[in-house]
Short mmCIF file of C-alpha atoms in Angstrom, two decimals:
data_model
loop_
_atom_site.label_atom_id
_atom_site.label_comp_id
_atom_site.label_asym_id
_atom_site.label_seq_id
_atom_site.Cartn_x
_atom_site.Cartn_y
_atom_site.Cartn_z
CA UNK A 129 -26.17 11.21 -72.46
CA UNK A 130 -23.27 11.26 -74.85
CA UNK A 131 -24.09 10.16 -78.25
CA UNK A 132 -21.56 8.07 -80.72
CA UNK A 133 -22.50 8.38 -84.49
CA UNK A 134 -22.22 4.85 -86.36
CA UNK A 135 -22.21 4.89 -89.80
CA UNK A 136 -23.53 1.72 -91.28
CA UNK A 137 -22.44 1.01 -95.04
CA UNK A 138 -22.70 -2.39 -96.33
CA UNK A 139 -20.46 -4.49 -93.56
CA UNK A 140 -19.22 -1.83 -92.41
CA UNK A 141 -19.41 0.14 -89.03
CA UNK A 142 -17.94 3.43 -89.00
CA UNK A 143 -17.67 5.72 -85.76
CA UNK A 144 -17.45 8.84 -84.58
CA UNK A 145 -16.04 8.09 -81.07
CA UNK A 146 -14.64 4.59 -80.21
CA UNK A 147 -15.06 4.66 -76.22
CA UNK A 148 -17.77 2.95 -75.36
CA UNK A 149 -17.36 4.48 -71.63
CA UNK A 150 -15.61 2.83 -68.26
CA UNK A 151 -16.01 -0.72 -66.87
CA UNK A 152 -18.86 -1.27 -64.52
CA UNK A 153 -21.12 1.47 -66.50
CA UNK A 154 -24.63 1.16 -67.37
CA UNK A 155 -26.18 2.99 -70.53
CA UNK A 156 -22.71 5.82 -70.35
CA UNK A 157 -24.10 6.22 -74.42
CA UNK A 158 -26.59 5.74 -77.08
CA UNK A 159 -25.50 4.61 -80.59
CA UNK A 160 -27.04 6.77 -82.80
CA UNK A 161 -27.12 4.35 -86.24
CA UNK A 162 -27.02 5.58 -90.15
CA UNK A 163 -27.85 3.02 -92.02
CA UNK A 164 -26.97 3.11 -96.22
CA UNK A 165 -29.24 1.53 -98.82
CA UNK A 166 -28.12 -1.78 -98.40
CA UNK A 167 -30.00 -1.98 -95.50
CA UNK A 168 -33.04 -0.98 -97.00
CA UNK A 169 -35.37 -3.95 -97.23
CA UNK A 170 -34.16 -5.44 -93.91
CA UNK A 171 -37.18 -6.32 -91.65
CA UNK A 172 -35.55 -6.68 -88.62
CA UNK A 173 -31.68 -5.71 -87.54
CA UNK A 174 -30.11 -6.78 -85.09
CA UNK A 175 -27.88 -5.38 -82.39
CA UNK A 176 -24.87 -8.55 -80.90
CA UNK A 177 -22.77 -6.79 -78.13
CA UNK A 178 -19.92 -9.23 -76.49
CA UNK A 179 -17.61 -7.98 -73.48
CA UNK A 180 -13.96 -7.38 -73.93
CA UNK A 181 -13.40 -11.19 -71.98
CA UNK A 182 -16.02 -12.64 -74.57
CA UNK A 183 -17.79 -14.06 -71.35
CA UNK A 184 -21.40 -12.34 -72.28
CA UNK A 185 -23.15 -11.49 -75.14
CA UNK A 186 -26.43 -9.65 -75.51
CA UNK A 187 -28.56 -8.90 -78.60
CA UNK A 188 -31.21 -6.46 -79.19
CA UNK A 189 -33.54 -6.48 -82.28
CA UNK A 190 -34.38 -2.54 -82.93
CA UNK A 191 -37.90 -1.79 -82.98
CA UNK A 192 -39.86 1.49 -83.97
CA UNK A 193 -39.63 2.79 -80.19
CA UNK A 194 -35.55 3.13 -80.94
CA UNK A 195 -36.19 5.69 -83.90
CA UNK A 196 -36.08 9.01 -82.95
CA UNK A 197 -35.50 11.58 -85.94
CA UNK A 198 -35.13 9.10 -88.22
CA UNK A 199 -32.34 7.53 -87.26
CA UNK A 200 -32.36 3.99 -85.00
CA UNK A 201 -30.33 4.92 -81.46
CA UNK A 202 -30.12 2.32 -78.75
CA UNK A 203 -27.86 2.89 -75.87
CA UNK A 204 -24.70 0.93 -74.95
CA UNK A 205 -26.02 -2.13 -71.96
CA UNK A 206 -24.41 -2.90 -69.26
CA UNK A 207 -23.41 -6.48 -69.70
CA UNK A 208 -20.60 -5.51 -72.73
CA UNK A 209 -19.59 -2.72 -69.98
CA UNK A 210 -18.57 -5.17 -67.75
CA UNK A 211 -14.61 -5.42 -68.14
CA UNK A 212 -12.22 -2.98 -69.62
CA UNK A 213 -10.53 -3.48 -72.85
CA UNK A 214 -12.37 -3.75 -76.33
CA UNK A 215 -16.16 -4.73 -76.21
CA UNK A 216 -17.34 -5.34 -80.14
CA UNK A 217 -20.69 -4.94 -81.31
CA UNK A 218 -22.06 -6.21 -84.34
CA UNK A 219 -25.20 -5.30 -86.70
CA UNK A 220 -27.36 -8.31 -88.31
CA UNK A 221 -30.25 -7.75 -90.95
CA UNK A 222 -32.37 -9.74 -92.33
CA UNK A 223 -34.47 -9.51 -95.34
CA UNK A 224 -38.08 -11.60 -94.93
CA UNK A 225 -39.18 -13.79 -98.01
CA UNK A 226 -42.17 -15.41 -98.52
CA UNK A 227 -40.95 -18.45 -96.75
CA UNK A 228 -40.79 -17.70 -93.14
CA UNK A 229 -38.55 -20.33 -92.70
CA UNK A 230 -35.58 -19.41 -94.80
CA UNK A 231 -34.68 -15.28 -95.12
CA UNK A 232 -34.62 -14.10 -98.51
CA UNK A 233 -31.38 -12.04 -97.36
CA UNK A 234 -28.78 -11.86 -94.07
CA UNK A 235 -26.51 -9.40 -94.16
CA UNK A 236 -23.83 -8.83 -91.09
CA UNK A 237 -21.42 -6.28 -90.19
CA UNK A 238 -17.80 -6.69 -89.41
CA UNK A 239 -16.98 -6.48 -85.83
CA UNK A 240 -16.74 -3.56 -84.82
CA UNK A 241 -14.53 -2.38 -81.43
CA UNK A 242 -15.18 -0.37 -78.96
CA UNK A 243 -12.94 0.68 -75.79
CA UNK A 244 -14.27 0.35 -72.52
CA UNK A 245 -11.89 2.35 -70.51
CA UNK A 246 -10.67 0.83 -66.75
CA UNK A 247 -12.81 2.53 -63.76
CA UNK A 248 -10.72 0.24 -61.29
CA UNK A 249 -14.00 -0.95 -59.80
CA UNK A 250 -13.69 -5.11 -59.63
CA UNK A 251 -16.33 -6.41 -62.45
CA UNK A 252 -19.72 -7.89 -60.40
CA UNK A 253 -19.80 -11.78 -60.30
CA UNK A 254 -23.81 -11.64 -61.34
CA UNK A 255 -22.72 -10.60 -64.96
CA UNK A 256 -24.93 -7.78 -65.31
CA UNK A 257 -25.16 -4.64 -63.85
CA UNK A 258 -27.47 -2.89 -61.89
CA UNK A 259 -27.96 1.16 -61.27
CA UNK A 260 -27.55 1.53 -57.70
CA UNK A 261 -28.72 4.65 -56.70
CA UNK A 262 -28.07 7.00 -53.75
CA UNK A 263 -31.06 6.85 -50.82
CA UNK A 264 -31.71 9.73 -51.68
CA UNK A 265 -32.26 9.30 -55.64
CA UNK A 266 -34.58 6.37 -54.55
CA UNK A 267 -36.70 8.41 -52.30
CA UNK A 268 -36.91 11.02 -55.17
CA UNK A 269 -37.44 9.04 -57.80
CA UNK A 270 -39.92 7.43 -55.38
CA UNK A 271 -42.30 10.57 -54.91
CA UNK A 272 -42.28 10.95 -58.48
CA UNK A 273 -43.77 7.65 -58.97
CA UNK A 274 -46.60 8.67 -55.63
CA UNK A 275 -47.34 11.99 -57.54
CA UNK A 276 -48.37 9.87 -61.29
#
C-alpha cells in the first residue's frame, strides 16, 4: 500500500504526497504520522476525515495497534473517498487532567487537504464503501479462513 508521510508540528499538517487516491476507493493509503513535541503529553489524538461534498465525516482515535516503528499510521477510509475533489482531514489531541471532566489541554490541527482524484465511477448512495471482491478472491480468501 502506498504510504503518505504527515508531518505533524504544532497545528500544522505537512505532507509528502497530497492525493489521497480516486473516488470510490477503500484504504488506496496509510498515513504514516510524525508527531513534534507539542504533542507529547496528549493521551488520546484524534483522526476527523470529511469528504470533498462535506456530506460524511468519520473519526478515529489512534490506539497502540496503529504504531508500527514508532510512528502512528492509519490508512485513508472509505467514507472521505467517496467523491472526488478535496477530502480534509484533521488531527485532535487532548491532554488528560485530573478532572476527567474538563482536559487539561486540546490542541487541533489546521485542515489539512487532500485530493481525491475522479475514477468516473458514480459515488454509492449507502455512504460507505464496501470491498467487493472477485468470486474468485472470495473463494480464496475463503479456504484460507477453512485452513486456520
Amino acid at each position: 500500500m502506498r504510504e503518505i508521510a504527515a508531518t505533524v508540528s504544532g497545528h500544522t499538517i505537512r505532507l509528502s504526497d497530497n492525493i489521497a487516491g480516486a473516488s470510490g476507493g477503500y484504504k488506496t493509503a496509510t498515513i504514516v504520522f510524525g508527531f513534534d513535541t507539542d504533542w507529547d503529553n496528549c493521551d488520546t489524538i484524534s483522526l476527523y476525515f470529511t469528504d470533498a461534498k462535506g456530506r460524511s465525516s468519520v473519526f478515529v482515535t489512534l490506539g497502540a495497534e496503529d504504531i508500527v516503528d514508532g510512528d502512528y499510521q492509519y490508512a485513508i477510509p472509505a467514507e472521505p473517498l467517496k467523491y472526488p475533489g478535496q477530502m480534509i482531514m484533521t488531527i485532535r489531541g487532548i491532554e488528560e487532567s485530573a478532572d476527567p471532566e474538563v482536559p487539561s489541554r486540546i490542541i487541533m490541527t489546521a485542515k489539512c487537504e487532500l485530493t481525491v482524484l475522479d475514477s468516473g465511477m458514480p459515488a454509492g448512495s449507502s455512504g460507505e464503501a464496501t470491498p467487493v471482491y472477485a468470486v474468485s478472491e472470495e473463494l480464496f480468501m475463503k479456504i484460507l479462513d477453512l485452513e486456520d
